[in-house]
Amino acid sequence: MSPVNPSDDAATARAVVDDSGTLREWNEGARLLLGHSAADVVGRPAAGLLAGGAEGVAPGPGDERWSGTLALRHRDGRAVPVWVLAHRRPSGDGGPGTWLAVAPLYQGPEHPDDPLVRAALTQSPCATMIFDDRLRLRGVNDAMARLLGLPADRLRGLRPTDIGSRTQHTELERHMRQVLATGRGHDMHTHLKATGESRAHAWHARVAPLTDTDGQVRGICVSAHDFTEQHLARERLQLVNEASVRIGTTLDVTRTAQELADVCVPTLADFVSVDLLDPQEHGDEPPAVPAPPVGLRRSAHQSVNPGCPEAVAEPGRLDFYPAGSPQAECLAAGRAIVAAVPSGDLERWRQWDPVRVRRVEEYGIHSTMSVPLQARGTTLGVAVFTRFRRPYPFTDDDRLLAEEVTARAAVCIDNARRYSRERETTLTLQRSLLPRWLPPTAAVEAASRYLPAARSGVGGDWFDVIPLSGMRVAMVVGDVVGHGIQASATMGRLRTAVRTLADIDLTPDELLTHLDDLVVRLSEESGDNGAGEVGATCLYAVYDPVSRRCSLARAGHPPPVLVPPDGPPRQIELPSGPPLGVGGLPFESAELELREGSVLALCTDGLIESRDRDADSGQALLREALAGPAESLDAACDRVLHALLPPGGAADDAALLLARTRGLPAGQVATWDIPADPSLVAPVRKQVVEQLSSWALLEASFTAELVVSELVTNAIRYGSPPIRLRLIHDTATLICEVSDTSHTAPHLRRAKTWDEGGRGLLLVAQLTQRWGSRHTTEGKTIWAELDLLDEE
């Protein structure tokens, strides 16, 4: 029992009975009422105190309170009619509970003559109880008696814990003692179901002191206010506020759908599922009103039960909903559809989805609400709200709240959908601008990786491997400043420009100079006053497998890393050069010899730099990652990315190009110095045939002899000595090169029928796979490539 004043113990008869009907406690008030001492009755059946039998006395199954008048047997043998209030008290340790039976003995004045009651009722227009300074009930008004479901004239003398055993009664009594001690009022909020009500209400109880003319606290006034509507309105407002904060934190469709489900459980529903329409082909907008059967894919769900056992569909599953289903009906109507099981609204499900019907019966689902997800005139999907643990069906206010929350979520989902579509479009554009595969060359074995930025998705990083004449190869890595489609488009233009400039065999520093001019022009075209300024960095390298020398130049780009065949990785020191777009500043080339099997690593700053790491630290990590054991270049690329990039992706896009050098053996190269005498062309042809014979390439000797004859003849006739002929071959290609000191470029002419000359280069073009010329520091070189596979 709750602690009481010793003098109060005789004001109310109290007895405690366990579930077996045995008396466990008996107070002084009970002794005064019936004359039995505690030693006489404790431990004995309580039914022995009944003078009229036990019929109709026991509470019904599930009852927590019973009240009524009983004929009890006094010690002297007479029957005493007593009004008894009994209520169940739960056990604190989880064991069986007990029943507290009370009977008030207090016979105070009726409230019309009681100044305390009269004052309280004058001040309180709502359900009110009056307690004295010993927390004994002195009176209740009719409104409070109706809430308690007990007769007012029977309650006088009881304390709050005598009236009920809920935690709210204990809490109320504790607050009343504080008010008596301090003289200051106290407000408490609670949520409970009053007697005779079908659902719990939100209550605001005001505990106020009652004072006399001298300011002394003489009692307590407890007034109860039903503020359920205000409470629900506050919950709805809080849910809307939470939805505005928690939904749409990312531009991910699935994540946004999950946030909608998370926000609404358990505040609005016990289970929420979000099903979305699949994206249309070719990026078209979904129809305003999809025709049934409607295909919806489960994007997210949430439940008050761990693991969402009520869910019929797993995330990612596509289901089709026929006409008449709540999902299809709400999409057709463009508004929420509320269905209740007791009314038979869900019986139609038995025809098209018996699995859902079994789930409804298993979990006791009694009400569902299907709300369309619509934004900007576009239908995105359906959110279904379900109740089974909460016993109340959805109301009109719930429907309005669900429609408002889903409308906010629909805008966020539509934003995420549009972003995903634009991002995919941009990524597709960027992938189309980057090389889909690296061409096989005799000079290097190459591997590459490109990772878009985690947030912005696309940027202006690019890489390329470009075959050049003479078995040489160009390698390039670049980075356009900024992100998005504009950066990708600029990257595509620069990559095309690099390929074009590389095709005319410019040196690295000359190529960067021309590329710098292009970036300056792009900046001028894209905006006035620098508003559309374009910036970029670039690293360009040319490797010759014959001489095994590599020429490099960079424009504000991170320097490359060299991994020798038998040594630790080291950074190649190159003049940095200004970034592209500055204009007017020179670029410098550096040349170094690379042994066969050396690995050259070229990357963009997105790989080595981050918010938590500067470029020097990133370069050190790159060298450490490349120092691993010899393996395939693809495995080395993966190891570098794992070491330098965070699991969730980097803030900037990153490109990596690894190239392992190959050397062309001296036995696959033949060189002759040619006298400037046309009569000596025939001996040269003979020497070429002999060389091809030693290489076992006699199948190509006829074509090669004609090509050499024409190129050498042109060099003798139009060029300047000294003249040199070089043959280079590998498994698939034979290259004929003729160099002289003249800077005059050859031109292909269309000879007329009776012309005696002008057909040489035309013949070369017809007989070879490709041909061209390149300028050198000494003059020029004319080259032609023969496909040995075709010759076979």
Coordinates of N, CA and C in Angstrom, one line a residue, residues 263-354:
V263 N 9.5 8.1 -41.1 CA 8.9 9.2 -40.5 C 7.5 8.9 -40.0
C264 N 6.7 8.1 -40.8 CA 5.3 7.9 -40.5 C 5.1 6.7 -39.5
V265 N 6.1 5.9 -39.2 CA 6.0 4.8 -38.3 C 6.7 5.2 -37.0
P266 N 6.1 5.1 -35.8 CA 4.7 4.7 -35.5 C 3.7 5.8 -35.4
T267 N 4.1 7.1 -35.7 CA 3.3 8.2 -35.4 C 1.9 8.1 -36.1
L268 N 1.9 7.7 -37.4 CA 0.7 7.7 -38.2 C 0.2 6.3 -38.5
A269 N 1.1 5.3 -38.6 CA 0.7 4.0 -38.9 C 1.6 3.0 -38.3
D270 N 1.2 1.7 -38.3 CA 2.0 0.6 -37.7 C 2.9 0.0 -38.8
F271 N 2.5 0.2 -40.1 CA 3.3 -0.4 -41.2 C 3.1 0.6 -42.4
V272 N 4.2 0.9 -43.1 CA 4.1 1.8 -44.2 C 4.9 1.2 -45.3
S273 N 4.4 1.1 -46.5 CA 5.1 0.7 -47.7 C 5.1 1.7 -48.8
V274 N 6.2 1.9 -49.5 CA 6.3 2.8 -50.6 C 6.6 2.1 -51.9
D275 N 5.7 2.1 -52.8 CA 5.9 1.5 -54.1 C 5.9 2.5 -55.2
L276 N 6.9 2.5 -56.1 CA 7.1 3.5 -57.1 C 7.0 2.9 -58.5
L277 N 6.5 3.7 -59.4 CA 6.5 3.3 -60.8 C 7.9 3.2 -61.4
D278 N 8.2 2.3 -62.2 CA 9.5 2.1 -62.9 C 9.7 3.3 -63.8
P279 N 11.0 3.8 -64.0 CA 11.3 4.8 -64.9 C 10.9 4.5 -66.3
Q280 N 10.5 5.4 -67.1 CA 10.1 5.2 -68.5 C 11.3 5.1 -69.3
E281 N 11.1 4.4 -70.5 CA 12.2 4.2 -71.4 C 12.5 5.6 -72.1
H282 N 13.8 5.8 -72.4 CA 14.2 7.0 -73.1 C 14.0 8.2 -72.3
G283 N 13.8 8.1 -71.0 CA 13.7 9.2 -70.1 C 12.4 10.0 -70.2
D284 N 11.3 9.3 -70.7 CA 10.0 10.0 -70.8 C 9.4 10.1 -69.4
E285 N 8.5 11.0 -69.3 CA 7.8 11.2 -68.0 C 6.7 10.1 -67.9
P286 N 6.5 9.6 -66.7 CA 5.4 8.6 -66.5 C 4.1 9.2 -66.8
P287 N 3.1 8.3 -67.1 CA 1.7 8.9 -67.4 C 1.1 9.5 -66.2
A288 N 0.3 10.5 -66.4 CA -0.4 11.2 -65.3 C -1.3 10.2 -64.5
V289 N -2.0 9.3 -65.2 CA -2.9 8.3 -64.6 C -2.5 7.0 -65.3
P290 N -1.7 6.2 -64.6 CA -1.4 4.9 -65.2 C -2.6 3.9 -65.3
A291 N -2.8 3.2 -66.4 CA -3.9 2.3 -66.5 C -3.6 1.0 -65.9
P292 N -4.6 0.4 -65.2 CA -4.4 -0.9 -64.6 C -4.3 -2.0 -65.6
P293 N -3.6 -3.1 -65.3 CA -2.9 -3.3 -64.1 C -1.6 -2.4 -64.0
V294 N -1.4 -1.9 -62.8 CA -0.3 -0.9 -62.5 C 0.9 -1.7 -62.0
G295 N 2.0 -1.5 -62.6 CA 3.2 -2.2 -62.1 C 3.9 -1.2 -61.2
L296 N 4.1 -1.6 -59.9 CA 4.7 -0.8 -58.9 C 5.9 -1.7 -58.3
R297 N 7.0 -1.0 -58.1 CA 8.2 -1.7 -57.5 C 8.4 -1.2 -56.1
R298 N 8.5 -2.2 -55.2 CA 8.7 -1.9 -53.8 C 10.0 -1.2 -53.6
S299 N 9.9 0.1 -53.0 CA 11.1 0.8 -52.8 C 11.6 0.9 -51.4
A300 N 10.6 0.9 -50.4 CA 10.9 0.9 -49.0 C 9.7 0.5 -48.2
H301 N 9.9 0.0 -47.0 CA 8.8 -0.2 -46.0 C 9.4 -0.1 -44.6
Q302 N 8.5 0.1 -43.7 CA 8.9 0.2 -42.3 C 7.7 -0.3 -41.4
S303 N 8.1 -0.8 -40.2 CA 7.1 -1.4 -39.4 C 7.4 -1.2 -37.9
V304 N 6.4 -1.3 -37.0 CA 6.6 -1.2 -35.6 C 7.3 -2.6 -35.1
N305 N 7.2 -3.6 -36.0 CA 7.8 -4.9 -35.7 C 9.1 -5.0 -36.3
P306 N 10.1 -5.4 -35.6 CA 11.5 -5.6 -36.2 C 11.4 -6.5 -37.4
G307 N 12.1 -6.1 -38.4 CA 12.2 -7.0 -39.6 C 11.1 -6.9 -40.6
C308 N 10.0 -6.1 -40.3 CA 8.9 -5.9 -41.1 C 8.3 -7.2 -41.6
P309 N 7.8 -8.1 -40.6 CA 7.3 -9.4 -41.0 C 6.0 -9.3 -41.8
E310 N 5.3 -8.1 -41.7 CA 4.0 -7.9 -42.4 C 4.2 -7.8 -43.9
A311 N 5.4 -7.4 -44.3 CA 5.6 -7.1 -45.7 C 5.4 -8.3 -46.6
V312 N 4.6 -8.1 -47.7 CA 4.4 -9.2 -48.7 C 5.5 -9.1 -49.7
A313 N 6.0 -8.0 -50.1 CA 7.0 -7.8 -51.1 C 8.3 -7.3 -50.5
E314 N 9.4 -7.8 -51.0 CA 10.7 -7.3 -50.6 C 11.1 -6.1 -51.4
P315 N 12.0 -5.2 -50.9 CA 12.4 -4.1 -51.7 C 13.0 -4.6 -53.0
G316 N 12.6 -3.9 -54.1 CA 13.1 -4.2 -55.4 C 12.1 -5.1 -56.2
R317 N 11.1 -5.7 -55.5 CA 10.2 -6.6 -56.2 C 9.1 -5.8 -57.0
L318 N 8.8 -6.2 -58.2 CA 7.8 -5.6 -59.0 C 6.5 -6.4 -58.9
D319 N 5.4 -5.7 -58.5 CA 4.0 -6.3 -58.4 C 3.1 -5.5 -59.3
F320 N 2.1 -6.3 -59.8 CA 1.1 -5.6 -60.7 C -0.3 -5.6 -59.9
Y321 N -0.9 -4.4 -59.8 CA -2.1 -4.2 -59.1 C -3.3 -4.0 -60.1
P322 N -4.3 -4.9 -60.0 CA -5.4 -4.8 -61.0 C -6.4 -3.7 -60.6
A323 N -7.3 -3.5 -61.5 CA -8.4 -2.6 -61.3 C -9.2 -3.1 -60.1
G324 N -9.5 -2.2 -59.2 CA -10.3 -2.5 -58.0 C -9.4 -2.6 -56.8
S325 N -8.1 -2.8 -57.0 CA -7.2 -2.8 -55.8 C -7.0 -1.3 -55.3
P326 N -6.8 -1.2 -54.0 CA -6.6 0.2 -53.4 C -5.6 1.0 -54.1
Q327 N -4.5 0.3 -54.5 CA -3.4 1.0 -55.1 C -3.8 1.6 -56.5
A328 N -4.5 0.8 -57.3 CA -4.9 1.2 -58.6 C -6.0 2.3 -58.5
E329 N -6.9 2.1 -57.5 CA -8.0 3.0 -57.3 C -7.5 4.4 -56.9
C330 N -6.6 4.4 -56.0 CA -6.1 5.8 -55.5 C -5.3 6.5 -56.6
L331 N -4.6 5.7 -57.5 CA -3.9 6.4 -58.6 C -4.9 6.9 -59.6
A332 N -6.0 6.1 -59.8 CA -7.0 6.6 -60.8 C -7.8 7.8 -60.2
A333 N -8.1 7.8 -58.9 CA -8.8 8.9 -58.3 C -7.9 10.1 -58.0
G334 N -6.6 9.9 -57.9 CA -5.8 11.0 -57.6 C -5.9 11.5 -56.1
R335 N -6.4 10.6 -55.2 CA -6.6 11.0 -53.8 C -6.4 9.7 -53.0
A336 N -6.4 9.9 -51.6 CA -6.3 8.8 -50.7 C -7.5 7.9 -50.7
I337 N -7.3 6.6 -50.6 CA -8.4 5.7 -50.5 C -8.2 4.9 -49.1
V338 N -9.2 5.1 -48.2 CA -9.2 4.4 -46.9 C -10.1 3.2 -47.0
A339 N -9.5 2.1 -46.6 CA -10.3 0.8 -46.6 C -10.2 0.2 -45.2
A340 N -11.4 -0.3 -44.7 CA -11.4 -0.9 -43.4 C -11.9 -2.4 -43.5
V341 N -11.2 -3.3 -42.8 CA -11.5 -4.7 -42.8 C -12.9 -5.0 -42.3
P342 N -13.3 -4.4 -41.1 CA -14.6 -4.7 -40.6 C -15.8 -4.4 -41.6
S343 N -15.6 -3.4 -42.4 CA -16.6 -3.0 -43.3 C -16.7 -3.8 -44.6
G344 N -15.7 -4.7 -44.7 CA -15.6 -5.5 -45.9 C -14.9 -4.9 -47.1
D345 N -14.3 -3.8 -46.9 CA -13.6 -3.1 -48.1 C -12.5 -3.9 -48.6
L346 N -11.9 -4.8 -47.8 CA -10.7 -5.5 -48.2 C -11.1 -6.9 -48.8
E347 N -12.3 -7.3 -48.8 CA -12.7 -8.6 -49.2 C -12.3 -8.8 -50.7
R348 N -12.3 -7.7 -51.5 CA -12.0 -7.9 -52.9 C -10.5 -8.4 -53.1
W349 N -9.7 -8.2 -52.1 CA -8.3 -8.7 -52.2 C -8.2 -10.2 -52.3
R350 N -9.2 -10.9 -51.8 CA -9.2 -12.4 -51.8 C -9.1 -12.9 -53.3
Q351 N -9.6 -12.1 -54.2 CA -9.7 -12.6 -55.6 C -8.4 -12.4 -56.3
W352 N -7.6 -11.4 -55.9 CA -6.4 -11.2 -56.7 C -5.1 -11.3 -55.8
D353 N -5.2 -11.4 -54.5 CA -4.0 -11.5 -53.7 C -4.3 -12.2 -52.4
P354 N -4.5 -13.5 -52.4 CA -4.8 -14.3 -51.2 C -3.6 -14.2 -50.2

